[in-house]
XYZ file of C-alpha atoms in Angstrom:
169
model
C 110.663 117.651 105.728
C 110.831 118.535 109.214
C 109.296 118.155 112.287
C 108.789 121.502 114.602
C 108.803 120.509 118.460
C 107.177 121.865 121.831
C 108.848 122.302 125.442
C 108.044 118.605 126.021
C 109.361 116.911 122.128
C 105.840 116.998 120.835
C 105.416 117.354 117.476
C 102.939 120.381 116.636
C 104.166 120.802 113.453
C 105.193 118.923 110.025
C 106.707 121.477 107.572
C 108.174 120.883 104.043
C 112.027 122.382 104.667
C 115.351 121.015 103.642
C 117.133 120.727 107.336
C 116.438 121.785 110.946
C 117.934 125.066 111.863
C 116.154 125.737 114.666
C 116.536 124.134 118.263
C 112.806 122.660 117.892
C 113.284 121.353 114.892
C 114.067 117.832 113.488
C 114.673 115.367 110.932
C 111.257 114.030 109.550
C 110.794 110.095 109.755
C 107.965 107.958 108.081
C 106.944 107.145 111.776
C 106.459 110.764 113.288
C 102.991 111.811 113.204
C 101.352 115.611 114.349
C 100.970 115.453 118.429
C 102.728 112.320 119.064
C 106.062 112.213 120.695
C 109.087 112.918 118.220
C 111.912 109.580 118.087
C 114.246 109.250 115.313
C 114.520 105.628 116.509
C 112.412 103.347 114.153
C 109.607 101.529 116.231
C 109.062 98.089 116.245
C 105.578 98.026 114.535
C 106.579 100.454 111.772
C 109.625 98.082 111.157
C 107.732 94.857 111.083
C 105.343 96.615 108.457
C 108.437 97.342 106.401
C 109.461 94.120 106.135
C 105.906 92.128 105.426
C 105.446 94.652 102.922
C 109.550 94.119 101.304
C 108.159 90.605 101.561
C 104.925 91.527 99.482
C 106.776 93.474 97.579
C 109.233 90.073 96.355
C 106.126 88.039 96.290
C 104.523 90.314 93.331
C 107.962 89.929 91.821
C 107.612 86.235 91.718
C 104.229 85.841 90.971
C 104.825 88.175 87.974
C 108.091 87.035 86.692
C 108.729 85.213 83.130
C 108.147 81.685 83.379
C 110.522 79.980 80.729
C 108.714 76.717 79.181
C 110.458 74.119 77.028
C 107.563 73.170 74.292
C 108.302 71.047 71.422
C 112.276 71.427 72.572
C 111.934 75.260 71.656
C 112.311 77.493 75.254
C 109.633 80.405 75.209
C 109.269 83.148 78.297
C 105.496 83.687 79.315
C 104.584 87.131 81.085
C 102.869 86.448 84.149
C 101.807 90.044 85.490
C 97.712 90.034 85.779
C 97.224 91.624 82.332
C 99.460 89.031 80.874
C 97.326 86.547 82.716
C 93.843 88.113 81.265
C 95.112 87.930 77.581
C 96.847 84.320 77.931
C 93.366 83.294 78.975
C 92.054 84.904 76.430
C 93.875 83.104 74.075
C 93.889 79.810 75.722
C 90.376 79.510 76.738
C 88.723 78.841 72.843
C 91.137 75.863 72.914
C 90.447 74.607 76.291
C 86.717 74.436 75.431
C 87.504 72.212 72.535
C 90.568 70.816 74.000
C 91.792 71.331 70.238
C 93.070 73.484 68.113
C 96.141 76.178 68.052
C 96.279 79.799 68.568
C 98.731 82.795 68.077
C 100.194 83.726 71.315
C 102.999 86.901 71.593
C 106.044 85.300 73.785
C 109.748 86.167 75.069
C 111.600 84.383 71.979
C 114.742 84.931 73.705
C 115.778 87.521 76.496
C 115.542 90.695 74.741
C 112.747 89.861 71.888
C 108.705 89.005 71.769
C 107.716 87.370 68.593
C 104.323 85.474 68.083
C 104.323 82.074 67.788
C 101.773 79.482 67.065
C 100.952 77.060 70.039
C 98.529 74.499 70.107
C 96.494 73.295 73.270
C 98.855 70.636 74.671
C 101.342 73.879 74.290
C 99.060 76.210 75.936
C 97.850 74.027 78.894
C 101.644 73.204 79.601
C 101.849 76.569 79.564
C 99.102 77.204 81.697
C 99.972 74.361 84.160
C 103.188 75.816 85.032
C 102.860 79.182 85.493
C 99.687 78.163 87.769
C 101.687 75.644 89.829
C 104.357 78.476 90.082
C 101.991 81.170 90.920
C 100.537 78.882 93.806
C 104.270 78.243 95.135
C 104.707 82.111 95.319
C 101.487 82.645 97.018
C 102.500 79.782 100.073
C 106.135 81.372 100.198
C 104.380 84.862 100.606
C 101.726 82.925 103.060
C 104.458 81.435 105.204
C 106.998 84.509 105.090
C 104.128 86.864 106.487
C 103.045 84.296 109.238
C 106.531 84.402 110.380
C 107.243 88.202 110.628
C 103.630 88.477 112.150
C 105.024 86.298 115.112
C 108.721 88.196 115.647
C 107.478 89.881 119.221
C 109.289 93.668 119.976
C 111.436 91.519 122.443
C 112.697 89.264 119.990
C 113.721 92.617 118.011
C 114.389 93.968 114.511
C 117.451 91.551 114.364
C 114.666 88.550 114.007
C 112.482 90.328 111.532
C 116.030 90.487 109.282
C 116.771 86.974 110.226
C 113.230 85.587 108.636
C 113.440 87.812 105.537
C 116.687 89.955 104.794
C 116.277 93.366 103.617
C 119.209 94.956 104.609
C 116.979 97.203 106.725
């Protein structure tokens, strides 16, 4: 994409073309927008929303990730992603009413395998227990990450939003 520019580096147009060719034209950037002055110099605000979303972006991958639980000295991997969550509670809440009981529950047998497996309550909240504690870690990290890139100020620069959370960006 490109952007087409007036006398005075407006953009008045936004066209879908390989590479400039033209005098008034330019390199598209996420940032440029129709009637707004054209810079191919990222601004601060669209960088700072770059990185607290790269920093949403790694809290969904933690929140989600396998948890690996030692039960009965036999390691199984629990999906965490919010479906996973909806059918683990499916299957744990019958026993947590009773506080008894077992169910079948599909889990990460090793790295590359899901098998089913019996799992009885103690098991399941276990289970339950750390994935929730985990889940709640991820969600302060996330909480304390965003705080901090919401306080980097322009004149502190891009150089501090890459010093509270790396991206390479």
């Amino acid at each position: 994409m490109i952007c087409i520019l007036d006398e005075n580096n407006k953009i008045i147009n936004i066209v879908n073309a390989e590479y400039p060719v033209e005098n008034n034209e330019r390199l598209f950037y996420p940032w440029n927008r129709l009637w707004e002055q054209y810079t191919d110099v990222e601004p601060f605000d669209y960088a700072k929303n770059r990185y607290i979303n790269a920093a949403g972006a790694e809290f969904a991958n933690r929140r989600d990730e396998v948890r690996w639980i030692e039960i009965a000295g036999v390691t199984y991997g629990f999906d965490c992603a919010p479906e996973d969550i909806t059918n683990f509670m499916a299957a744990y809440t019958p026993l947590m009413v009773k506080q008894d009981g077992e169910t079948g529950y599909k889990v990460w047998l090793d790295k590359d395998k899901k098998g089913l497996v019996m799992l009885n309550y103690a098991s399941m909240k276990k289970a339950y227990d750390t994935v929730r504690n985990s889940q709640l870690a991820a969600y302060v990290w996330y909480e304390d990450i965003k705080a901090k890139l919401i306080a980097v100020t322009e004149a502190e620069g891009k150089e501090k939003l890459e010093e509270v959370f790396p991206i390479g960006g």
